[in-house]
XYZ file of C-alpha atoms in Angstrom:
671
model
C -14.311 34.170 -6.330
C -14.523 30.699 -8.106
C -11.638 28.312 -8.182
C -10.016 27.174 -11.328
C -9.195 23.434 -12.206
C -5.702 22.243 -12.945
C -4.263 18.867 -13.308
C -1.179 17.351 -11.440
C 0.711 14.092 -12.423
C 0.544 11.793 -9.385
C 3.920 10.172 -10.470
C 6.237 13.230 -11.097
C 4.000 16.444 -10.163
C 3.852 17.705 -13.742
C 1.044 20.535 -14.058
C -1.086 20.906 -16.693
C -4.432 23.063 -17.626
C -6.145 20.176 -19.234
C -6.209 16.319 -18.610
C -4.068 14.143 -20.692
C -4.161 10.296 -20.855
C -0.252 10.209 -20.793
C 2.072 12.530 -18.775
C 4.493 14.523 -21.365
C 7.092 14.730 -18.565
C 7.537 11.177 -16.915
C 5.377 9.174 -19.373
C 3.066 7.811 -16.877
C -0.506 6.543 -18.115
C -3.694 7.585 -16.536
C -1.777 9.535 -13.715
C -3.518 13.029 -13.842
C -5.537 14.313 -10.895
C -7.792 17.035 -10.851
C -7.199 19.736 -8.235
C -8.969 23.051 -7.476
C -6.765 26.071 -7.554
C -7.338 29.619 -6.817
C -7.544 32.086 -9.957
C -4.642 34.185 -10.857
C -6.162 37.438 -9.997
C -6.646 36.212 -6.312
C -3.115 35.020 -6.304
C -1.727 38.482 -7.179
C -3.914 40.270 -4.664
C -1.954 38.398 -2.132
C 1.535 39.478 -3.501
C 1.507 42.482 -1.456
C 1.982 40.384 1.687
C 5.530 39.171 0.617
C 8.312 40.215 2.756
C 11.900 40.090 1.680
C 14.760 40.423 4.179
C 18.526 41.368 3.353
C 20.857 38.573 4.551
C 22.978 40.858 6.948
C 19.458 42.015 8.807
C 18.351 38.773 9.728
C 19.222 37.956 13.275
C 18.402 35.153 15.696
C 19.748 34.061 19.245
C 20.226 30.967 21.028
C 16.699 31.614 22.406
C 15.262 30.827 19.000
C 16.402 27.226 19.335
C 14.713 24.113 21.402
C 17.137 22.015 22.991
C 16.844 18.687 24.542
C 18.786 16.596 27.139
C 20.313 14.747 24.130
C 23.522 16.682 23.294
C 24.046 14.674 19.894
C 20.548 15.103 18.705
C 20.807 19.008 19.207
C 24.239 18.960 17.471
C 22.745 17.342 14.364
C 20.319 20.037 14.314
C 22.882 22.836 14.186
C 22.594 23.368 18.121
C 19.037 22.865 18.548
C 15.579 22.914 16.813
C 15.024 26.260 15.388
C 11.455 28.009 15.762
C 9.539 27.483 12.560
C 12.037 24.851 11.280
C 10.593 21.720 9.419
C 12.824 18.540 9.842
C 12.559 15.309 8.009
C 13.216 12.197 9.991
C 13.706 9.197 7.719
C 14.852 5.599 7.846
C 13.500 2.005 7.407
C 10.356 0.866 9.239
C 11.057 -0.322 12.911
C 14.367 1.458 13.164
C 13.059 3.672 16.030
C 12.079 6.990 14.520
C 8.759 7.016 16.673
C 10.483 6.263 19.682
C 13.502 8.620 19.351
C 10.765 11.582 18.479
C 8.572 10.539 21.586
C 11.497 11.026 23.782
C 12.698 14.212 22.529
C 8.956 15.537 22.616
C 9.608 14.880 26.494
C 12.094 17.488 26.400
C 10.510 19.920 24.236
C 7.465 20.160 26.368
C 9.509 22.311 28.595
C 9.005 25.230 25.883
C 5.347 24.814 25.686
C 2.787 22.447 24.161
C 3.987 19.514 21.901
C 1.525 17.839 19.329
C 2.133 14.358 18.318
C 0.104 13.528 15.192
C -0.087 9.787 14.135
C -1.629 8.317 11.176
C -0.126 4.778 11.990
C -0.831 4.340 15.484
C -3.676 4.780 18.002
C -3.330 7.072 21.037
C -3.492 4.069 23.219
C -0.417 2.304 21.426
C 1.451 5.687 21.670
C 0.620 6.075 25.394
C 1.758 2.336 25.950
C 5.210 3.030 24.415
C 5.414 6.412 26.402
C 4.963 4.709 29.569
C 7.635 2.287 28.705
C 9.969 5.092 28.176
C 8.787 6.710 31.296
C 7.536 9.799 29.603
C 5.051 11.868 31.527
C 2.142 13.186 29.797
C 1.803 16.875 30.662
C 1.805 19.277 27.714
C 2.166 16.576 25.235
C -1.029 16.103 23.048
C -1.830 13.099 20.629
C -3.976 13.663 17.618
C -4.943 10.407 15.440
C -5.882 12.398 12.396
C -4.716 12.135 8.690
C -6.407 14.890 6.770
C -4.085 17.867 6.467
C -6.976 20.235 6.282
C -8.288 19.217 9.871
C -4.476 19.259 11.076
C -4.121 22.675 9.564
C -7.009 24.128 11.323
C -6.275 22.778 14.740
C -2.509 23.570 14.757
C -3.353 27.336 13.720
C -5.783 27.578 16.484
C -3.968 26.087 19.417
C -0.427 27.057 18.026
C 1.829 24.456 19.788
C 5.570 24.788 19.870
C 6.636 21.816 18.284
C 4.430 19.224 16.000
C 5.698 15.554 15.292
C 3.932 14.219 12.175
C 4.199 10.264 11.809
C 4.267 9.744 9.203
C 4.024 12.048 6.091
C 2.944 9.079 3.910
C -0.419 8.540 5.800
C -1.567 12.181 5.501
C -3.842 13.394 2.583
C -5.544 16.445 1.583
C -9.527 15.651 1.533
C -9.912 18.334 -1.266
C -7.981 15.887 -3.692
C -9.101 12.757 -5.264
C -6.007 10.515 -4.690
C -5.240 8.304 -1.861
C -2.521 8.954 0.883
C 0.933 8.028 0.024
C 0.847 9.063 -3.542
C 3.670 11.874 -4.636
C 0.792 14.376 -5.176
C -0.525 13.880 -1.795
C 2.735 13.905 -0.111
C 3.687 17.073 -1.981
C 0.701 18.955 -1.023
C 0.696 17.763 2.698
C 4.247 18.859 2.997
C 3.781 22.240 1.419
C 0.767 22.934 3.928
C 3.237 21.848 6.931
C 5.824 24.208 5.473
C 3.281 26.937 5.136
C 2.115 26.537 8.833
C 5.725 26.541 10.211
C 6.847 29.759 8.312
C 3.659 31.569 8.800
C 3.189 30.770 12.615
C 6.816 29.834 13.822
C 5.818 26.448 14.785
C 8.474 23.621 14.361
C 7.768 20.428 12.668
C 9.311 17.043 12.592
C 8.013 14.936 9.630
C 8.654 11.125 9.561
C 9.076 9.696 6.172
C 9.677 5.834 5.688
C 12.305 4.326 3.511
C 10.817 1.173 2.140
C 9.641 -0.811 -0.750
C 6.159 0.116 -1.921
C 4.748 -1.553 1.244
C 1.648 -2.524 -0.695
C -0.455 -5.874 -0.701
C -0.633 -8.393 -3.659
C -1.794 -11.934 -4.183
C 0.714 -14.849 -3.350
C 0.138 -16.086 -6.831
C 1.401 -12.747 -8.282
C 4.425 -12.793 -6.000
C 5.221 -16.480 -7.105
C 5.051 -15.392 -10.715
C 7.293 -12.428 -9.948
C 9.798 -14.733 -8.304
C 9.799 -17.176 -11.401
C 10.322 -14.221 -13.655
C 13.271 -13.166 -11.247
C 11.936 -9.511 -10.680
C 10.775 -7.865 -7.565
C 7.149 -8.337 -6.656
C 5.205 -4.974 -7.023
C 1.427 -4.159 -6.636
C 0.968 -2.890 -10.100
C 1.292 -6.621 -10.943
C -2.056 -7.116 -9.093
C -4.104 -3.988 -9.369
C -7.283 -5.378 -7.979
C -7.033 -8.139 -5.160
C -9.951 -9.711 -3.404
C -9.550 -11.438 -0.153
C -12.564 -13.114 1.389
C -13.212 -12.032 4.861
C -16.423 -14.292 5.433
C -18.516 -16.403 3.181
C -20.301 -13.397 1.870
C -17.865 -10.578 1.908
C -14.341 -9.802 0.547
C -11.807 -7.078 1.305
C -11.375 -5.058 -2.041
C -7.606 -4.210 -2.423
C -6.833 -1.439 -5.026
C -3.336 -0.948 -6.170
C -1.948 -2.578 -3.089
C -3.993 -0.618 -0.592
C -7.374 -1.626 1.307
C -10.316 0.078 -0.376
C -13.160 -1.331 1.722
C -15.140 -4.530 2.451
C -17.807 -5.475 -0.148
C -20.329 -8.526 -0.641
C -20.665 -9.861 -4.075
C -23.493 -7.815 -5.372
C -21.877 -4.461 -4.287
C -18.589 -5.326 -5.810
C -20.295 -6.418 -9.182
C -22.005 -2.982 -9.219
C -18.955 -1.157 -8.368
C -16.031 -2.767 -10.320
C -16.670 -1.181 -13.475
C -15.107 1.959 -11.521
C -12.109 -0.046 -11.218
C -11.079 0.005 -14.961
C -9.016 3.161 -14.625
C -6.923 1.539 -12.096
C -6.444 -1.408 -13.881
C -5.412 0.517 -17.155
C -2.892 2.506 -15.477
C -1.272 -0.706 -14.042
C -1.427 -2.185 -17.631
C -0.045 0.866 -19.255
C 2.927 1.101 -16.679
C 3.784 -2.667 -17.623
C 3.636 -1.971 -21.255
C 5.765 0.919 -21.080
C 8.434 -0.726 -18.941
C 8.764 -4.336 -19.791
C 9.170 -6.420 -22.954
C 6.413 -9.021 -22.360
C 2.918 -8.412 -20.540
C 0.943 -11.440 -19.510
C -2.578 -10.808 -18.569
C -3.940 -13.939 -16.316
C -7.588 -14.236 -16.357
C -9.521 -15.589 -13.465
C -12.229 -18.257 -13.627
C -14.115 -18.970 -16.909
C -14.584 -16.181 -19.565
C -17.922 -17.783 -20.653
C -19.898 -16.872 -17.487
C -22.653 -15.146 -19.347
C -24.378 -13.694 -16.443
C -21.562 -11.802 -15.339
C -19.772 -10.875 -18.829
C -21.265 -7.189 -18.808
C -18.716 -5.759 -16.630
C -16.061 -8.291 -16.921
C -12.605 -6.795 -15.949
C -10.335 -9.930 -15.738
C -10.911 -12.094 -18.645
C -12.229 -11.029 -22.234
C -13.241 -7.733 -20.626
C -9.647 -7.329 -19.924
C -8.412 -8.399 -23.140
C -10.963 -6.024 -24.828
C -9.389 -3.026 -22.860
C -5.727 -3.934 -23.723
C -6.720 -4.872 -27.399
C -4.873 -8.279 -26.619
C -4.905 -11.776 -28.171
C -6.163 -14.458 -25.883
C -4.659 -18.077 -25.095
C -7.385 -20.213 -23.682
C -5.989 -22.738 -21.056
C -8.217 -25.729 -20.352
C -7.815 -28.068 -17.187
C -8.281 -31.659 -18.451
C -7.733 -33.028 -14.891
C -11.326 -31.941 -13.996
C -12.608 -33.983 -17.004
C -14.749 -33.128 -20.172
C -11.905 -30.897 -21.651
C -13.198 -30.967 -25.257
C -16.754 -30.050 -24.155
C -15.285 -27.236 -21.998
C -13.213 -25.706 -24.951
C -16.156 -25.886 -27.350
C -18.782 -24.573 -24.796
C -16.453 -21.684 -23.816
C -15.852 -20.765 -27.411
C -19.536 -20.856 -28.371
C -20.774 -18.933 -25.475
C -18.438 -15.928 -26.441
C -19.429 -13.071 -28.566
C -17.899 -13.235 -32.276
C -15.540 -10.344 -31.573
C -14.274 -12.166 -28.400
C -13.910 -15.510 -30.407
C -11.675 -13.963 -32.842
C -9.281 -12.795 -30.058
C -8.621 -16.533 -29.225
C -5.379 -17.329 -31.083
C -4.651 -20.951 -29.372
C -5.577 -23.380 -26.731
C -3.510 -25.143 -24.246
C -4.724 -28.495 -22.683
C -3.087 -28.557 -18.976
C -2.584 -31.300 -16.472
C -2.975 -34.315 -18.738
C -2.094 -37.862 -17.110
C -1.253 -40.693 -19.393
C -0.371 -40.999 -23.045
C -0.805 -38.017 -25.000
C -1.320 -39.805 -28.248
C -4.779 -40.722 -26.988
C -5.748 -37.115 -27.464
C -4.665 -36.809 -31.166
C -7.931 -37.413 -32.687
C -9.901 -35.168 -30.115
C -7.205 -32.408 -30.678
C -7.970 -32.675 -34.487
C -11.777 -32.594 -34.123
C -11.821 -29.473 -31.666
C -9.411 -27.486 -33.938
C -11.735 -28.237 -36.992
C -14.897 -27.196 -34.852
C -13.394 -24.094 -33.442
C -10.944 -23.073 -35.914
C -8.557 -22.483 -33.132
C -5.057 -24.245 -33.106
C -4.124 -26.460 -29.932
C -0.701 -25.115 -28.927
C 0.290 -28.229 -26.755
C -0.740 -30.558 -23.748
C 1.112 -30.035 -20.556
C 1.491 -33.215 -18.515
C 0.510 -33.308 -14.709
C 3.740 -32.898 -12.974
C 4.473 -32.629 -9.247
C 6.412 -29.473 -8.567
C 7.474 -27.751 -5.175
C 5.742 -24.423 -6.266
C 3.448 -22.806 -3.531
C -0.101 -23.390 -4.142
C -2.319 -20.492 -5.410
C -5.017 -21.065 -2.702
C -5.835 -23.053 0.003
C -7.524 -25.672 -1.957
C -4.131 -27.217 -2.520
C -3.019 -27.561 1.157
C -4.200 -31.145 1.332
C -1.149 -32.277 -0.468
C 0.602 -32.031 2.840
C -1.471 -34.651 4.376
C -0.145 -37.187 1.762
C 3.252 -37.323 2.888
C 4.590 -40.087 5.019
C 5.026 -39.760 8.732
C 8.224 -38.215 9.720
C 9.962 -38.210 13.004
C 8.882 -34.567 13.658
C 5.254 -34.321 13.456
C 3.535 -30.843 12.648
C 0.037 -30.172 13.093
C -1.147 -27.023 11.371
C -4.745 -25.538 12.431
C -6.631 -25.388 9.156
C -8.665 -21.835 10.158
C -11.878 -21.403 8.614
C -10.510 -18.078 7.144
C -6.880 -19.233 6.747
C -4.445 -17.072 4.971
C -0.687 -17.114 3.888
C -0.861 -20.944 4.363
C 2.238 -21.026 2.536
C 4.323 -19.750 5.378
C 4.758 -23.468 6.410
C 5.549 -24.714 2.945
C 9.429 -24.603 3.589
C 8.999 -26.861 6.687
C 7.433 -29.725 4.436
C 10.888 -30.031 2.640
C 12.799 -31.390 5.539
C 13.502 -34.921 5.284
C 12.195 -36.012 8.793
C 9.244 -33.588 9.009
C 5.635 -34.330 8.107
C 2.867 -31.979 7.980
C -0.883 -32.086 8.454
C -3.846 -29.755 8.613
C -6.356 -30.342 11.205
C -9.901 -29.138 11.574
C -11.116 -31.242 14.480
C -9.919 -31.537 18.193
C -9.825 -35.155 17.800
C -7.089 -34.638 15.150
C -4.648 -33.194 17.848
C -2.518 -35.046 20.214
C 0.217 -36.802 18.598
C 2.350 -33.973 17.106
C 5.553 -32.359 18.285
C 4.660 -28.989 16.985
C 1.445 -27.097 16.467
C 1.405 -24.116 14.117
C -1.532 -21.545 14.091
C -1.199 -19.774 10.593
C -2.608 -16.341 9.338
C -6.247 -15.609 9.075
C -8.350 -13.207 7.059
C -10.760 -12.773 10.052
C -8.935 -13.543 13.410
C -12.036 -12.716 15.496
C -14.293 -15.061 13.681
C -11.492 -17.787 13.468
C -10.858 -17.519 17.393
C -14.710 -17.790 17.769
C -14.571 -20.915 15.733
C -11.708 -22.537 17.768
C -13.579 -21.972 20.810
C -17.046 -23.466 19.448
C -14.954 -26.684 18.010
C -13.065 -27.021 21.273
C -9.837 -27.008 19.376
C -8.614 -24.002 21.229
C -9.091 -25.901 24.595
C -7.163 -28.740 23.111
C -4.300 -26.631 21.903
C -4.041 -25.055 25.395
C -3.896 -28.616 26.935
C -1.165 -29.575 24.668
C 0.933 -26.717 25.090
C 0.778 -27.085 28.936
C 2.529 -30.481 28.432
C 5.345 -28.922 26.713
C 4.542 -29.176 22.998
C 5.834 -26.153 21.219
C 3.167 -23.993 19.860
C 4.062 -21.270 17.044
C 1.517 -18.739 15.754
C 2.069 -16.461 12.611
C 0.119 -13.207 12.277
C -3.461 -13.994 13.069
C -2.235 -17.053 14.844
C -0.097 -14.845 16.981
C -3.056 -12.673 17.775
C -4.930 -15.891 18.794
C -2.122 -16.869 21.197
C -2.537 -13.634 23.242
C -4.808 -12.909 26.186
C -7.735 -11.267 24.275
C -8.542 -9.744 20.782
C -10.398 -6.368 20.743
C -12.360 -5.023 17.647
C -13.979 -1.757 18.881
C -14.639 -0.665 15.221
C -16.159 -3.914 14.146
C -13.823 -4.363 11.509
C -14.009 -8.386 11.528
C -17.097 -8.894 13.581
C -19.916 -7.847 15.670
C -17.929 -8.737 18.654
C -16.303 -5.962 20.677
C -13.632 -8.424 21.965
C -13.005 -12.057 22.468
C -10.612 -13.824 24.709
C -7.663 -15.590 23.084
C -5.889 -18.712 23.966
C -4.052 -16.857 26.771
C -0.731 -18.532 25.900
C 1.259 -15.276 25.227
C 0.894 -12.285 27.479
C -0.194 -10.050 24.674
C -3.428 -8.253 23.643
C -4.465 -7.132 20.217
C -6.609 -4.266 18.941
C -7.949 -4.414 15.602
C -7.787 -1.167 13.603
C -8.852 -0.011 10.036
C -5.256 0.799 8.952
C -3.346 -2.235 7.357
C 0.161 -2.898 7.991
C 1.849 -4.098 4.611
C 5.631 -3.830 4.441
C 8.769 -6.022 3.883
C 10.685 -6.767 7.009
C 14.269 -7.380 7.746
C 15.807 -7.556 11.331
C 17.838 -9.756 13.576
C 16.494 -11.642 16.476
C 17.334 -9.954 19.609
C 15.241 -11.239 22.784
C 14.924 -15.230 22.973
C 14.370 -17.849 25.502
C 12.358 -21.083 25.526
C 12.073 -22.985 22.143
C 13.945 -20.007 20.358
C 16.996 -20.155 22.705
C 20.146 -19.921 20.384
C 18.382 -17.948 17.540
C 19.821 -14.441 18.846
C 21.672 -12.634 16.309
C 19.957 -14.615 13.370
C 18.838 -12.452 10.391
C 15.234 -12.565 9.699
C 13.613 -11.468 6.278
C 9.809 -11.755 5.714
C 6.890 -9.398 5.235
C 4.134 -7.972 7.322
C 0.237 -7.973 6.163
C -1.937 -7.610 9.061
C -4.859 -5.381 10.768
C -4.334 -4.641 14.130
C -1.456 -4.277 16.547
C -0.539 -6.132 19.535
C 1.139 -5.030 22.716
C 2.475 -6.866 26.048
C -0.271 -7.171 28.679
C 0.316 -4.767 31.620
C -0.304 -5.979 35.331
C -0.791 -4.061 38.588
C 2.144 -3.288 40.325
C 1.760 -5.185 43.828
C 4.194 -3.055 45.659
C 1.679 -0.047 45.659
C -1.907 0.139 45.256
C -2.151 3.077 42.932
C -2.823 2.910 39.199
C 0.531 2.519 37.814
C 1.368 -0.309 35.740
C 4.376 -2.243 34.927
C 5.382 -4.636 31.965
C 5.704 -8.150 32.481
C 9.204 -9.257 32.285
C 8.728 -12.231 30.315
C 7.239 -10.513 27.319
C 9.846 -9.005 25.322
C 9.762 -8.001 21.479
C 11.513 -10.859 19.634
C 13.380 -8.348 17.420
C 13.501 -5.528 19.406
C 11.441 -3.148 17.438
C 9.422 -0.496 18.800
C 6.147 -2.046 17.896
C 5.705 -5.834 18.976
C 6.574 -8.024 16.009
C 6.825 -11.155 17.861
C 7.476 -12.676 21.522
C 8.446 -16.117 23.042
C 7.437 -17.689 26.428
C 8.773 -20.889 27.270
C 7.414 -23.540 24.361
C 5.031 -21.085 22.898
C 6.177 -18.265 20.272
C 4.438 -16.019 17.704
C 5.438 -13.368 15.373
C 3.762 -11.146 12.680
C 6.449 -11.940 10.156
C 5.147 -14.050 7.388
C 7.937 -16.252 5.597
C 9.819 -16.679 8.859
C 10.240 -20.394 8.053
C 11.847 -19.531 4.952
C 14.739 -18.379 6.724
C 16.944 -21.525 6.590
C 19.180 -20.931 9.675
C 16.389 -19.887 11.891
C 14.280 -23.027 10.858
C 17.137 -25.416 11.208
C 17.776 -24.269 14.714
C 14.195 -24.410 15.518
C 13.784 -27.949 14.454
C 16.877 -29.138 16.141
C 15.578 -27.353 19.507
C 12.404 -29.968 18.957
C 14.617 -32.829 17.949
C 16.714 -32.365 21.255
C 13.412 -32.303 23.108
C 12.287 -35.599 21.592
C 15.870 -37.217 22.099
C 16.694 -37.201 18.290
C 19.999 -36.433 16.879
C 20.775 -32.960 15.708
C 20.431 -32.617 12.059
C 22.301 -29.711 10.314
C 20.797 -29.537 6.749
C 22.116 -26.802 4.794
C 18.706 -26.382 2.960
C 18.075 -23.055 1.071
C 14.283 -22.810 0.369
C 14.989 -19.982 -2.125
C 17.361 -22.176 -4.198
C 14.855 -25.076 -3.968
C 12.040 -22.773 -5.413
C 14.323 -21.489 -8.029
C 15.158 -25.110 -9.168
C 11.400 -25.966 -9.373
C 10.705 -22.828 -11.348
C 13.331 -24.032 -13.941
C 11.705 -27.466 -13.901
C 8.441 -25.971 -14.879
C 9.964 -23.900 -17.564
C 11.674 -27.078 -19.095
C 8.240 -28.727 -18.943
C 6.646 -26.179 -20.943
C 9.162 -25.689 -23.393
C 9.031 -29.418 -24.204
C 5.315 -29.509 -24.501
C 4.030 -26.262 -25.924
C 4.641 -24.678 -29.448
C 6.575 -21.963 -27.871
C 7.610 -20.392 -31.151
C 3.773 -20.021 -32.058
C 3.053 -18.542 -28.678
C 5.835 -15.880 -29.387
C 4.438 -15.054 -32.655
C 0.870 -14.728 -31.109
C 2.473 -12.322 -28.587
C 4.228 -10.270 -31.329
C 7.573 -11.146 -30.070
C 8.864 -12.651 -33.486
């Protein structure tokens, strides 16, 4: 019998027989998802299987509960885990949920098979953690699967006693069109699990994370959110392109990786993204007073305009007025304004309600006649001229990093390796504001050798950047300098580079299966397709070397990376069997169940972006370097967040002084 079609709202779960642009229950736009459902007559035919029990007739004994060696854990479960029970285990990422459940799994195996389903970690990573916990592998099975339909089939056929799902946010139903983590997918997958548990008397633990949306967005949009004093969220940046090679970019849709595409493939596909863009736009429109649509590049690229989704194409979709911003610092500003307007279609020209001239150096009165002529030629008013001002606001892209090389030589000299595929370069921005610190980016081995600190930043392609460091002999020079005692600090991709080797079995970043790292930290890294994107907050726990004294300090930041790292095992020399032991000098910097960072003497690394934005930590780190150099300790009470807010206020003041704000509000419909 054929299935029928129904529509569920992905935001609130509202069910409808037909598609609607706006959910009548929660007001979300473009949120309805098509789902096949069995016809009513089929459902009715199954009603005869329903069993009803009178409360007094329901019996169970202590034998119906699975107990562990952890009395408090069993007490919280009412005396043990009931057969057919579904338990939600929730908490912030890194708090130890997975470790706890792996430990109790070791007890439940006494009752029969235990299945550990992981959508976040590979079997090797789980095995590595299990060995550290001294867990024997008998009767514990690992499944790296995310499709609930495949999980359903396996569990029903094998019938393990206990199943652990880590985590519910990673599961999806392949018969549905939405991605994992959406309310609809979480609901449907949870219902499937409950169905298995009740029907086959199988007990389940479901891991659920409490976190911010844990999605990825561009740094420019994060800065804009900070300036507006609101929390950055992925809907502000529905489509993000992150170059991975000279020809390919990672396409991120609503904060989650979609796939890698070359330019031709993306331009052929991007019209499919209009739904996602409009969903984000409609959400902003409904929940905020002002919505600013930032374009990218030129709106007059006539060869690319057909499927434009960021400039006039977006203005068309949103039925929005347009303000054209022209960069006079590049020269030929009036030609650029006139040429852009003339290359637009008539309907596109009508949308342009004003022009802003940006980054002017000199006497603005010299522009008066030019402004009058361009207004007459285009019939579009110039809303103001913004002067070129030096502000301590993070650069939008790596083209702006050369500014650090212009600073005078400081007593503490930091060399930042300018990786070919550098990312999150703003991680070092906070360091540039300390009075005795100077920063420079280096691209050659000959530029190294006179610094006090080397920093290896993040990378969009760690494998290729490691290859590049080897070919340019920069890697060898870093190792030489590190062995002399100079502090070396790696962040994210830089952390991976500092390890023994980087493995890429799925060929995510390169055709290489693996490549040797610098060998300065006793870790190895395995690339995987799933991307870690989450806010992070923890305290430093395991410290030594250059980070001595930072124990107990709170660290805030975020993670955006592919792959995971783990301590290198070495053979136990006391026996000749295959047992492995962890090296004692490789401890997780923050005490998480997964390796977020480590330190060994003068070399340290972490996955946490923004670590130097934590003033207490950075002050202490710099003082350790000062002590090593024989310099006096400096206790700068510098707050990077306060500094950024002051710079945002300066920018706002400059704009109000030089733009016709009243006219801009009028164009926006605010007055």
